[in-house]
XYZ file of C-alpha atoms in Angstrom:
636
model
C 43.218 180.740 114.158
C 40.757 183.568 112.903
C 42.461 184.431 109.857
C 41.789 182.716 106.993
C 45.097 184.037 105.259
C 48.082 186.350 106.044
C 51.223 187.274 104.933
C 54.728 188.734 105.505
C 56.419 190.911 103.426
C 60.418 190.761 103.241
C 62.554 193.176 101.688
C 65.470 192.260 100.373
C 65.818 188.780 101.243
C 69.198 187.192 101.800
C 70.205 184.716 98.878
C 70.459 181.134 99.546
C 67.597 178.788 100.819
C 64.537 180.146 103.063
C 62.112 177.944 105.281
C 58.448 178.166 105.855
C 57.396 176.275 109.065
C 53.916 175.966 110.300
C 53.284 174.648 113.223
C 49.648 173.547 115.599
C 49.883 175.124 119.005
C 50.970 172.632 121.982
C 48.672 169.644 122.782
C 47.422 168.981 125.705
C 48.697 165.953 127.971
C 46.248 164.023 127.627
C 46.571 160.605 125.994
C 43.725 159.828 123.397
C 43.336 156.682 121.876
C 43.613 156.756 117.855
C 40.075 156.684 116.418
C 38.142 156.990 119.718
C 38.245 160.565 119.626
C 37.683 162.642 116.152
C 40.889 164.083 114.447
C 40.896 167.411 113.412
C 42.151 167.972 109.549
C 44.373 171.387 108.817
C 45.388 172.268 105.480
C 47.982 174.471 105.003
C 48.683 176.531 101.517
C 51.527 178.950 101.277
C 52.235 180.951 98.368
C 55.307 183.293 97.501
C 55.080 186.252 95.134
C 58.412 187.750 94.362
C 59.063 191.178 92.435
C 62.292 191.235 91.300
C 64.350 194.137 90.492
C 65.445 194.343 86.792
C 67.916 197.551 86.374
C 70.793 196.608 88.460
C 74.159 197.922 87.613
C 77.628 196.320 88.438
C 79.849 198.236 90.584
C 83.185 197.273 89.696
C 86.203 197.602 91.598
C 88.242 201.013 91.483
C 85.483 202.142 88.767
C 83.720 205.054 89.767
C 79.909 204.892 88.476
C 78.256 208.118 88.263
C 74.317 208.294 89.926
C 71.646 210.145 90.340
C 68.554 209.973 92.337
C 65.264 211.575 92.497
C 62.312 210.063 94.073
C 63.143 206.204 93.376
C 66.175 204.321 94.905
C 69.573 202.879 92.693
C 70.693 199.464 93.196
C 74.024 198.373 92.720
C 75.512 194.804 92.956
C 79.222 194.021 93.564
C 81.110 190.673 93.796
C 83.396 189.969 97.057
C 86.015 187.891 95.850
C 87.618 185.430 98.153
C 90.620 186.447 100.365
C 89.038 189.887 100.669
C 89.932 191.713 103.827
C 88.438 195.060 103.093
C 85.428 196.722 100.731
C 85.545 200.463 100.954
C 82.673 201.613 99.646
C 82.562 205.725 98.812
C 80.159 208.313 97.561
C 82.456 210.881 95.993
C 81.288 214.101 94.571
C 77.330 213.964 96.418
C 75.888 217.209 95.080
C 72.101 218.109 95.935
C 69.976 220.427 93.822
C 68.651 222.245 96.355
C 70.746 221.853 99.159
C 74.202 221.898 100.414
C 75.062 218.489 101.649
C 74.569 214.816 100.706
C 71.165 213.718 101.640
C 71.505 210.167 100.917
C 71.031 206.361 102.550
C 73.697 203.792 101.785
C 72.362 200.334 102.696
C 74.715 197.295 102.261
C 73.670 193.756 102.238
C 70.193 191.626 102.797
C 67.566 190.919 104.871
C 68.166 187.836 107.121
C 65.926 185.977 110.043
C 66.676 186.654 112.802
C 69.047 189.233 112.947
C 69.402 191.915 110.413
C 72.202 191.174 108.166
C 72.531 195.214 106.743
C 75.099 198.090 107.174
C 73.588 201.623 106.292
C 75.118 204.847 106.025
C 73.460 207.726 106.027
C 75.654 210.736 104.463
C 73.788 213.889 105.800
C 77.206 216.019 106.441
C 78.095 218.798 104.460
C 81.369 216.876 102.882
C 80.949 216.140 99.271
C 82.254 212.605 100.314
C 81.756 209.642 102.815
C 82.623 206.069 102.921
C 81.837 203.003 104.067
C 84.221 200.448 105.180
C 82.911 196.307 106.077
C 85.814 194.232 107.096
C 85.818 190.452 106.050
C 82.984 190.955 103.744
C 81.334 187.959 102.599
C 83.580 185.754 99.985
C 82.514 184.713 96.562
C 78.708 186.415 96.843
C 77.082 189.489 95.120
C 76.698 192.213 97.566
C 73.782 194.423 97.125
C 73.474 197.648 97.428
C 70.961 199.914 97.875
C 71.255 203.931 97.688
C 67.769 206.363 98.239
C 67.745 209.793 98.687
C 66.445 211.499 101.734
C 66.326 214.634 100.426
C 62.197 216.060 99.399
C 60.689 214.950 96.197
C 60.990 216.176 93.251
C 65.111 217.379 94.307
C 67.895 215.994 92.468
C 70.946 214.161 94.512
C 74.122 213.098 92.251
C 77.135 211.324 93.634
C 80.028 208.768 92.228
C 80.132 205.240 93.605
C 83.704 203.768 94.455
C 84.384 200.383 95.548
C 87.992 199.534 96.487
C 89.037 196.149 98.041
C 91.979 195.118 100.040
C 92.779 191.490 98.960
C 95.588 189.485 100.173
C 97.173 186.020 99.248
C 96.743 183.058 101.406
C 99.860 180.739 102.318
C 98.287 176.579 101.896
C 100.108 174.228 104.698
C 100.691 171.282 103.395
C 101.977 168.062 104.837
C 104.735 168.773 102.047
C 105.362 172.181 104.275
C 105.605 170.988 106.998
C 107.977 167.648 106.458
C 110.392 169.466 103.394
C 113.106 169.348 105.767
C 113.337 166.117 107.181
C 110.502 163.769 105.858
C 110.849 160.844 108.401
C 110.623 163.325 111.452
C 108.054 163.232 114.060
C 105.471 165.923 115.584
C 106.911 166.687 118.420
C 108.036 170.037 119.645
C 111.212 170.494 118.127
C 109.713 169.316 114.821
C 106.875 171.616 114.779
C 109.653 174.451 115.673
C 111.454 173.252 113.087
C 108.419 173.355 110.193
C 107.444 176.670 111.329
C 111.020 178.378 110.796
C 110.910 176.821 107.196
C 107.015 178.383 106.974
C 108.466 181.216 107.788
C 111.251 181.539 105.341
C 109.083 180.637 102.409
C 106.724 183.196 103.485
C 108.673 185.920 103.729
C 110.827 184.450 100.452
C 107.423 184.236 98.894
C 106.490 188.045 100.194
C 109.207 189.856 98.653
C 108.923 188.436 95.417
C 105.644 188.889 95.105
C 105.492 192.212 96.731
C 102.162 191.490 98.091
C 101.179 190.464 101.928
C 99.937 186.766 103.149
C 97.010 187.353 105.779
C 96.375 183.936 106.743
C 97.531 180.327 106.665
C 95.162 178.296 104.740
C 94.737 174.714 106.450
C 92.835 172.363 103.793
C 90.008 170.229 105.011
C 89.210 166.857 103.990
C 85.066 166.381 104.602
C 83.772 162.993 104.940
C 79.797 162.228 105.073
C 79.102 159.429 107.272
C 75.635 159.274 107.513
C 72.353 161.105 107.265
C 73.374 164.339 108.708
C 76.555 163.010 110.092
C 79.772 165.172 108.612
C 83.823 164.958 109.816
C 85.962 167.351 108.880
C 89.358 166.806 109.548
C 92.636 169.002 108.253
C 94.612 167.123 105.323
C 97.870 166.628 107.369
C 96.367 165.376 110.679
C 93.962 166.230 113.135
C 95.813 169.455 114.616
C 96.701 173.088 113.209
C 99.912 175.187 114.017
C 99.071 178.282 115.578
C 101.246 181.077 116.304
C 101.008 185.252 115.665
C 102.131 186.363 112.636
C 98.825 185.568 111.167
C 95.870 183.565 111.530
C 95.324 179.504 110.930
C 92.157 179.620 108.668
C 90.032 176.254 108.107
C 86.954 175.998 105.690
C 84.358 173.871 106.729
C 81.576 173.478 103.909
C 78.163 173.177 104.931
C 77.028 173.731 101.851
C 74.531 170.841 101.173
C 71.039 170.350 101.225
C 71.318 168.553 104.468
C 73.893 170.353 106.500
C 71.323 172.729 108.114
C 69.467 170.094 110.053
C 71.897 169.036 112.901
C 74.220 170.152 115.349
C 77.820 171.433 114.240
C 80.195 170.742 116.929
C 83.762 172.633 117.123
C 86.143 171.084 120.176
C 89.803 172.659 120.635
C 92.642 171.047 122.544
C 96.170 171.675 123.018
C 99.059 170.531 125.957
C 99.226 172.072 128.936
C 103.116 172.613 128.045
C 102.624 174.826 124.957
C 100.390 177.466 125.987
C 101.777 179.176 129.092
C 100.758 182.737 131.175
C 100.844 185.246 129.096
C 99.930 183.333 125.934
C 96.228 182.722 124.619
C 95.037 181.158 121.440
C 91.794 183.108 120.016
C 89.720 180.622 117.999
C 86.792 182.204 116.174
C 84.180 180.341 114.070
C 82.327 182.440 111.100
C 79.805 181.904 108.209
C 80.618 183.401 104.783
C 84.187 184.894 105.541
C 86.462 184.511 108.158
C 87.769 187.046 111.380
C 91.278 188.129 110.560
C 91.559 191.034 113.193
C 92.747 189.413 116.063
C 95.495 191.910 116.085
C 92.698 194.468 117.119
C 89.861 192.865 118.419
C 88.625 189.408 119.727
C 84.971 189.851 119.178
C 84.769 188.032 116.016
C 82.573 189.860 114.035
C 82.553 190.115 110.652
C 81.286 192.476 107.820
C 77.411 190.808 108.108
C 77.823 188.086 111.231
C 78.828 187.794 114.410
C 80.821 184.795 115.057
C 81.515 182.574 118.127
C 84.131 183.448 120.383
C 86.613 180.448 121.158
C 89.515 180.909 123.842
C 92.600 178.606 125.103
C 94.764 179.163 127.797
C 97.173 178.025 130.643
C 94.104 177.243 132.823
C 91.708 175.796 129.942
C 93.188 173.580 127.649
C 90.106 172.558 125.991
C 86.798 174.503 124.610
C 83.710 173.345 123.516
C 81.567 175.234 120.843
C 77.923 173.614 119.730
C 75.777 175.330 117.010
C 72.180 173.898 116.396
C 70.917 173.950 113.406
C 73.760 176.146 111.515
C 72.582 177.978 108.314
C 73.815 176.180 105.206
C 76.802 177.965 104.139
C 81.204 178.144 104.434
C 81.853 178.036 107.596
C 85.121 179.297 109.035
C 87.400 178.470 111.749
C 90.351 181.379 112.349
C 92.694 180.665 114.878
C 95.573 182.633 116.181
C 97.995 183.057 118.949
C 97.675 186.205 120.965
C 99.785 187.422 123.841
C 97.752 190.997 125.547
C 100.494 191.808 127.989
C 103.907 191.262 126.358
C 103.476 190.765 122.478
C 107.050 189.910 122.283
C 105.929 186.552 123.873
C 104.255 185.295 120.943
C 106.904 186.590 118.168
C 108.863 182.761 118.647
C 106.047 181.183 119.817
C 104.177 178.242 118.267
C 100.706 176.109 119.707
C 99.651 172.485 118.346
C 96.022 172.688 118.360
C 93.390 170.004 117.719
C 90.590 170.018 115.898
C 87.566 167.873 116.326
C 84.828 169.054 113.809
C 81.878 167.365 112.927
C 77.908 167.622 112.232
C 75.779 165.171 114.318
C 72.069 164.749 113.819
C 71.987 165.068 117.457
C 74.193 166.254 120.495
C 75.079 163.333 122.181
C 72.373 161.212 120.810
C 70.090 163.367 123.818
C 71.442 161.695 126.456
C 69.385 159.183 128.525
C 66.574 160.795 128.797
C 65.730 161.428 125.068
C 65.223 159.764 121.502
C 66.941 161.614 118.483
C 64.562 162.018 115.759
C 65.291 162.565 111.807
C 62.581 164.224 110.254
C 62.038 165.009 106.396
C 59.799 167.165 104.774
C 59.835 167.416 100.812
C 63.665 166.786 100.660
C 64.949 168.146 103.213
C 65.959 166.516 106.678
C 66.541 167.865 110.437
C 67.058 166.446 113.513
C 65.430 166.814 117.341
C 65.432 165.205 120.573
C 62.337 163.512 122.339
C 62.747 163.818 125.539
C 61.065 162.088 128.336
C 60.936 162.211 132.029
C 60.062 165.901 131.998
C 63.821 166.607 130.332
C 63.673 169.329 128.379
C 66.664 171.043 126.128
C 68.809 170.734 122.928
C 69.810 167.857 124.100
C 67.444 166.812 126.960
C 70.412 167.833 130.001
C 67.447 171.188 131.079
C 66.381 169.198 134.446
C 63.988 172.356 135.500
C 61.602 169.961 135.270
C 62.777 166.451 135.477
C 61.680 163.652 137.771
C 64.452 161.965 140.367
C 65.535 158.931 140.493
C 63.496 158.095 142.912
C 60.298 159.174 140.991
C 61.298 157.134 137.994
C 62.180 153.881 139.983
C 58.698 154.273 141.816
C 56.860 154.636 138.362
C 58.842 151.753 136.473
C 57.473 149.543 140.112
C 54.181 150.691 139.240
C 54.047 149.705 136.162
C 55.597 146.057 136.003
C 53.842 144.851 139.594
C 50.889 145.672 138.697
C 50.957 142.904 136.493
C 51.109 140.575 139.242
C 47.218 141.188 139.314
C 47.404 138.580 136.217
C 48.278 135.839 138.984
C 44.553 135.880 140.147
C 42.867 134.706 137.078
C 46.000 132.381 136.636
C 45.493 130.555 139.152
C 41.542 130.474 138.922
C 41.918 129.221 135.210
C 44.214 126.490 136.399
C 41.941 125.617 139.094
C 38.978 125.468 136.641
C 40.894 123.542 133.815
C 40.777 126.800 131.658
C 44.744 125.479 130.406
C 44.205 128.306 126.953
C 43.202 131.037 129.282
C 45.837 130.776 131.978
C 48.190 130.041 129.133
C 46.918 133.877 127.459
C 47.090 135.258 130.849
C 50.850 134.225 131.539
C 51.418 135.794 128.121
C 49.775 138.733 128.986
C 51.618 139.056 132.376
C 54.922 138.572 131.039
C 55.289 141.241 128.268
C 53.277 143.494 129.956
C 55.492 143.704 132.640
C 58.585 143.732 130.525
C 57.217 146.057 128.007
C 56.686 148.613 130.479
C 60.471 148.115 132.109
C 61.802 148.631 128.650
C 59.314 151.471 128.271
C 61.003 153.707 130.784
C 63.270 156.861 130.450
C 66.909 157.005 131.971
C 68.413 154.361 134.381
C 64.839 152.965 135.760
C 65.170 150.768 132.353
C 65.422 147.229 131.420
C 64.955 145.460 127.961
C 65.284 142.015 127.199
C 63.894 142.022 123.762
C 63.489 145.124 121.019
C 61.650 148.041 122.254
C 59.128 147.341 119.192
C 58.990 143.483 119.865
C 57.648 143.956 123.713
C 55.066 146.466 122.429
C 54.124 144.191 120.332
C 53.737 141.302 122.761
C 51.552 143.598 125.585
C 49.096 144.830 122.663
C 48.488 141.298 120.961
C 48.500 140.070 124.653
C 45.720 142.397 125.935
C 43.946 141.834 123.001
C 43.451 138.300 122.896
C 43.300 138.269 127.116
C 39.712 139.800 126.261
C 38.915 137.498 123.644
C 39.625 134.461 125.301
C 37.748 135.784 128.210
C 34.403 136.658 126.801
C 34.502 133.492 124.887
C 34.862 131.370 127.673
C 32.029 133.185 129.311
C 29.937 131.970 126.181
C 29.986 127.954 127.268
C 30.570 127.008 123.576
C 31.454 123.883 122.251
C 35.040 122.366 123.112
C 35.523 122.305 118.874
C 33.738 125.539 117.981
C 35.612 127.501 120.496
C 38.983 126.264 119.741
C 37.916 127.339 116.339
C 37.287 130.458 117.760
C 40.528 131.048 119.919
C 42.962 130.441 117.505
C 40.841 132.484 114.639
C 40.668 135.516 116.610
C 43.911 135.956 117.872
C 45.148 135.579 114.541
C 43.234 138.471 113.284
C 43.849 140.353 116.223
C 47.702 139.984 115.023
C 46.907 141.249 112.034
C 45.338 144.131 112.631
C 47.814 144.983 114.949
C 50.699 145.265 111.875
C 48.116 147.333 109.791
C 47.687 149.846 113.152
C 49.101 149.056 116.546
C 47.262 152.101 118.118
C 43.930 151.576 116.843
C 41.041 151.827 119.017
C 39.677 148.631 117.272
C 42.068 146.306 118.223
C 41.057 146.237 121.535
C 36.957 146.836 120.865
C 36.449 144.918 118.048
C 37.190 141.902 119.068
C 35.189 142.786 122.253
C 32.123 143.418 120.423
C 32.255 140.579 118.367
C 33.127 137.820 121.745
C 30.492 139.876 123.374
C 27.581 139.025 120.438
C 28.438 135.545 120.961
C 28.111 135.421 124.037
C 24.848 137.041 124.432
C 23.005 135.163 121.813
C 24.621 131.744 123.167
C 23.146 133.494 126.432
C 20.136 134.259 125.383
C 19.621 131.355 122.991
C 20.110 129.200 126.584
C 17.664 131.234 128.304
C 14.877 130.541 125.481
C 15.257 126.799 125.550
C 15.038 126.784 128.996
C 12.335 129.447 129.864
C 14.824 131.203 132.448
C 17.754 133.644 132.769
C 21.004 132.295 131.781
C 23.544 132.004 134.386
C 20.150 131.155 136.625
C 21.974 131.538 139.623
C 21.602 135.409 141.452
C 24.561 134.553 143.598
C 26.589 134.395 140.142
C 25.072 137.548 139.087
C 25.540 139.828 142.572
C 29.016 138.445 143.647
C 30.720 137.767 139.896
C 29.505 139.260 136.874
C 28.246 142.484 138.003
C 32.034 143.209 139.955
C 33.479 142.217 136.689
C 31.580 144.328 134.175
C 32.280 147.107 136.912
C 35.717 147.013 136.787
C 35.644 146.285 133.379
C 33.860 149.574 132.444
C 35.774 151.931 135.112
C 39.274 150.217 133.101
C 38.017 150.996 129.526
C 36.207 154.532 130.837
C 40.451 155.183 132.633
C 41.762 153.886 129.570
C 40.196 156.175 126.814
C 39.094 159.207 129.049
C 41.643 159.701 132.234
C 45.253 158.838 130.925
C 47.907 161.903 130.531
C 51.161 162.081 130.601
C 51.321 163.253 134.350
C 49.095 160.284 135.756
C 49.983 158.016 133.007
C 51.921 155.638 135.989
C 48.937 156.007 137.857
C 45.845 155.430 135.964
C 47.792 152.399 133.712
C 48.919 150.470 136.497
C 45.182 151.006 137.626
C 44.064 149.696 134.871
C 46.556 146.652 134.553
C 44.627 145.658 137.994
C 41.210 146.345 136.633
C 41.844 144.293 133.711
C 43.404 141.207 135.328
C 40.688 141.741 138.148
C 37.686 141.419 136.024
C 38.822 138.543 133.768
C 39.094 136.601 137.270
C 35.454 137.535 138.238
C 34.360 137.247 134.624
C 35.545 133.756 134.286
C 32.841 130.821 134.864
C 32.635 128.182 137.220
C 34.451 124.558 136.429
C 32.284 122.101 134.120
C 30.435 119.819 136.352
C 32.155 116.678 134.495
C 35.413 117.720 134.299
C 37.556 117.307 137.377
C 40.733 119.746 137.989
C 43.908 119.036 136.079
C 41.238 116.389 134.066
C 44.303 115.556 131.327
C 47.047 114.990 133.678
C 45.782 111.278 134.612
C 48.118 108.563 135.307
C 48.995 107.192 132.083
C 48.991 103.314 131.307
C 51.063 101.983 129.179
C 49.705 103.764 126.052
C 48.829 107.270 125.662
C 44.982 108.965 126.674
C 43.448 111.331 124.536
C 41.291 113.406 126.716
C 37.925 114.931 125.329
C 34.764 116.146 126.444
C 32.178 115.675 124.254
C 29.369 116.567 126.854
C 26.926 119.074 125.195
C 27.035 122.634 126.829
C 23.293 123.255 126.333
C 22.349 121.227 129.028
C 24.896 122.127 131.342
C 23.426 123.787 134.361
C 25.735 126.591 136.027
C-alpha cells in the first residue's frame, strides 16, 4: 500500500502459462449501500520484461558435447521423448585448471510456484566423472540445463556432457485385446482371466521379437467437454482398467486447454470386494507431465520434477477418493498397478477390475448447501469458487469451524419473515381509512418481503416459491413504492393528480430498479421527490390559511413526530449499522421501523368519506364512486 511499484524477479521460469493475481485486502463486514458511501478506484499496471538466453546448445542423446566454463554459466537444452523411463545425465572427463577435482553445479529443470521444480548436482569430488539420474522425466518437453562453475574466477573448468535415456515401448489395450478370443463374451471374472492370458501372450510374443521391454499398459481415454469447465474422461473400452503386476495400467488425462486450470479434477477408484483380497493392494498414483512406473520399488509417486498423489485399494477400502483444486494445465497421468508387499508370488496370477470415474467440475459438489459456485473470467480465461454463507468456509464450504447451527439459522430465517407481520398495522389502518392503493402496496410489500428473505437463506432454513432474482425483485420495488405511496398520501392531493402520481412513480421506480437494483437512489429519490410535494402542498395550505398545516398539536406530538423518528433511526440502521454478523438483527429491525412509521405517518380518514365508502349496496345498475370534494379546504 506504500509502494508505488515493485517487482519479482524469476529465474528460469517453467514453460507453459503463468498468472498474475492482484488482489484488495479483506473487507470489512459491514454492509454499505452502493452510492451512499464513496468507492475507492485502484488501478493496477503490470509489466513483464524478459531476457532471454540466445546461445543454447542441443544435447543430444548418446552425443557427448565437449564444455568449458570460466566465469559465465553453459546452457544446454534436451528433449524427453515420450515413454522415457530414465535420463542419465553425466559430466565425463571434468578437468580444472587449477585444481584437482570438478568444481561444477549441474542444475536440471525450471523454476515453478510453489515448489521448486529443479534437480542440482554439485560435482566437487575428486572423480573426473559424476552423473545425474531423474526417473520419469517429463515427456515430450525441452529440459534445460544449466552448468556454472564454482571454482574462482578467472580458472578454467572443462568437462563432456552425456545424456543417455532408457525408453521403453508401451502395450495399447484395446477393446479388440481384450474380446480377440471370444467377441460375444461378458466381463466377468473368468472373462477378464481369460483377456489377460491372451495380453499376456502377445506381450511376451511381441517382446521377443522385438527384443525390447513393454513398461506399461497404455489404456486410451476418450475426453468429452460438457460444459464450461466441466470435462469426463472415460477409458475407450468401458469405464474400468485391468490391473495386475507385471506392469503398470497407465491413463492420460489431457488438461491441456485454456480452461482446464480453473476447476476441480476429481479421480474416484472402485473395485469388488471379491478381487482384491489380504495380501493384495492396488497402488494408484496420479502425475503431471510423466507418469510413476516404480511401483516395483517405491509407492511414493514421485517423479523426475513432481510429486504425485498417492492412491491405495485394498481388502478393507474398496473405494478412494482423490480431489485436486485448481490443477496446473498440463498431461495428467493416472498409473495403476497391483502390488502384493508380503508374498509377491500372490500377484504373479492375479488380476483387479478397477473403475475409473474422472472428471473436471467447476466446483466440488456444487459447494454443498451452504455455498454458491461461481465462474469467473478475466481476459479469457475462466475459474471457479464457492460462496459460502452461514459462516461455511472451505473448498467446498463442508469447514464448519465457524458455521452457525441449525438452530441459529432457523431463528434468523424467523426473524426475518415475521417481522413483516409489522406490515399488518398500517394494513389495517389504510383499510380503516379507505386508503384501498396503500393497503393494497403494503400487502405487496409484506408478502415478498417475507418470502424474499425465506428464499434468501443458507442451508435447510430455506424456502422459495418463486426465482431467487424474482423475490428480490418484488421486496425492492415493494419498499420502494411503500414510501412513495406513503409520503404522497401524507400530501392530501387531489383524488386525479395523485393517482397520476401513484402509478407514475412506481413505474419509474421499476425502472430504475433494472438499470441498478442496489442503488442508493431507488429508495431516496423517490423520497425526496414525495417529500417536496408534500411540503409545498403543506406549506402552500398553511399560506392560504395563515396557520400550520396539520393545525392540530395532538397530530404533531402523538403521529408525525413518532413516525419521522422511526423513520430516521430505520434509514440511519439501514445505511450505517448493517453487517454481516447483525444483518438478522438490525433488518428485521428495520422491517418494523418501516411498517411502524408508515402506520403513524398515514393521515386521518377524509371527513366525507365514510369507511369501505365504494362497497355500497348496489341497485340494480352499477355506482361509480368519486370524490370530487376539494382538499384545500379540508380541515384535519
Amino acid at each position: 500500500m506504500l509502494l508505488d511499484n515493485t517487482s519479482v524477479n524469476i529465474s528460469h521460469p517453467a514453460p507453459g502459462d503463468w498468472f498474475l493475481v492482484a488482489h484488495l485486502p479483506p473487507s470489512s463486514q459491514k454492509i454499505q449501500v452502493k452510492g451512499f458511501v464513496p468507492t475507492c478506484a485502484y488501478i493496477f499496471q503490470p509489466d513483464m520484461l524478459v531476457m532471454r538466453v540466445v546461445e543454447v546448445s542441443t544435447l543430444e542423446p548418446d552425443v557427448p558435447l565437449q564444455q568449458t566454463l570460466l566465469s559465465y554459466p553453459s546452457y544446454l537444452k534436451i528433449f524427453v521423448p515420450e515413454y522415457t523411463q530414465e535420463l542419465r545425465l553425466e559430466l565425463q572427463g571434468c578437468v580444472s585448471s587449477v585444481s584437482p577435482g570438478c568444481p561444477v553445479r549441474l542444475t536440471v529443470g525450471a523454476t515453478t510456484l510453489p515448489r521448486n521444480f529443479q534437480r542440482v548436482l554439485t560435482c566437487t569430488g575428486l572423480a573426473p566423472s559424476c552423473h545425474l539420474l531423474l526417473s520419469s522425466p517429463p515427456w515430450g518437453r525441452w529440459l534445460q540445463v544449466t552448468f556454472e562453475s564454482l571454482a574462482e574466477p578467472h580458472v578454467t573448468v572443462g568437462f563432456t556432457a552425456k545424456a543417455t535415456f532408457t525408453v521403453c515401448k508401451p502395450w495399447s489395450v484395446t477393446v479388440h485385446h481384450l474380446i480377440q478370443n471370444n467377441p460375444n463374451q461378458t466381463y466377468n471374472t473368468s472373462a477378464i482371466q481369460l483377456s489377460q492370458s491372451a495380453v499376456h501372450r502377445d506381450l511376451g510374443r511381441s517382446s521377443r521379437e522385438d527384443s525390447g521391454p513393454f513398461c506399461l499398459l497404455n489404456y486410451p481415454v476418450l475426453r468429452e467437454d460438457t460444459d464450461v469447465v466441466s470435462v469426463h474422461f472415460q477409458p475407450l473400452n468401458g469405464a474400468f482398467v485391468l490391473v495386475h503386476s507385471s506392469m503398470p495400467s497407465v491413463m492420460q488425462l489431457r488438461l491441456d486447454t485454456g480452461m482446464d486450470s480453473g476447476g476441480s479434477f476429481i479421480i474416484v477408484l472402485r473395485t469388488n470386494k471379491t478381487e482384491v483380497t489380504n495380501g493384495t493392494l492396488v497402488a494408484a498414483c496420479v502425475n503431471a507431465a510423466s507418469p510413476f512406473l516404480s511401483f516395483n520399488t517405491s509407492l511414493n509417486c514421485t517423479t523426475a520434477f513432481f510429486q504425485g498423489y498417492p492412491m491405495f485399494l485394498s481388502a478393507s477400502s474398496h473405494m478412494a477418493n482423490l480431489i485436486i483444486p485448481y490443477p496446473e494445465t498440463d498431461n495428467w497421468y493416472l498409473s495403476l498397478q497391483l502390488v502384493c508387499p508380503e508374498s509377491p508370488e500372490d500377484c504373479e496370477q492375479a488380476v483387479v477390475r478397477v473403475e475409473t470415474i474422472l472428471y473436471l467440475v467447476p466446483c466440488l459438489n456444487d459447494c454443498g448447501p451452504y455455498g454458491q459456485c461461481l465462474l469467473l473470467r478475466r481476459y479469457g480465461y475462466v475459474y471457479a469458487g464457492c460462496s459460502c454463507k452461514a459462516g461455511w468456509r472451505g473448498w467446498s464450504c463442508t469447514d464448519n469451524s465457524t458455521a452457525q447451527t441449525v438452530a441459529q439459522q432457523r431463528a434468523a430465517a424467523l426473524l426475518l419473515t415475521l417481522s413483516n407481520l409489522m406490515f399488518l398495522a398500517p394494513i389495517a389502518i389504510s383499510l380503516h381509512r379507505s386508503f384501498l392503493v396503500e393497503a393494497s402496496v403494503y400487502f405487496y410489500t409484506m408478502f415478498f418481503s417475507t418470502f424474499y428473505h425465506a428464499c434468501d437463506q443458507p442451508g435447510e432454513a430455506v424456502l422459495c416459491i418463486l426465482s431467487y432474482d424474482t423475490l428480490q425483485y418484488c421486496d425492492f420495488l415493494g419498499s420502494g413504492a411503500s414510501t412513495w405511496v406513503t409520503i404522497l398520501c401524507m400530501a392530501r392531493l387531489k383524488t386525479i393528480l395523485k393517482q397520476v402520481l401513484l402509478v407514475l412513480g412506481t413505474l419509474v421506480i421499476a425502472m430504475s430498479l433494472q438499470m441498478d437494483r442496489r442503488g442508493i437512489w431507488n429508495l431516496m429519490g423517490p423520497c425526496v421527490f414525495a417529500f417536496v410535494i408534500m411540503a409545498s402542498m403543506w406549506i402552500y395550505r398553511c399560506g392560504h390559511r395563515g396557520q400550520c398545516y396539520p393545525t392540530s398539536w395532538q397530530r404533531w406530538v402523538f403521529y408525525l413526530l413518532p413516525g419521522i423518528s422511526m423513520a430516521s433511526v430505520g434509514i440511519a440502521m439501514y445505511t450505517s449499522m448493517m453487517t454481516s454478523d447483525n444483518y438478522y438483527y438490525t433488518h428485521s429491525i428495520w422491517h418494523i421501523l418501516l411498517a411502524g412509521s408508515a402506520a403513524f405517518l398515514l393521515p386521518p380518514r377524509e371527513e366525507k368519506a365514510g369507511s369501505w365508502t365504494c362497497l355500497q349496496k348496489f341497485p340494480c345498475h352499477y355506482q361509480i364512486c368519486r370524490n370530487d370534494r376539494d382538499e384545500l379546504y379540508t380541515v384535519t
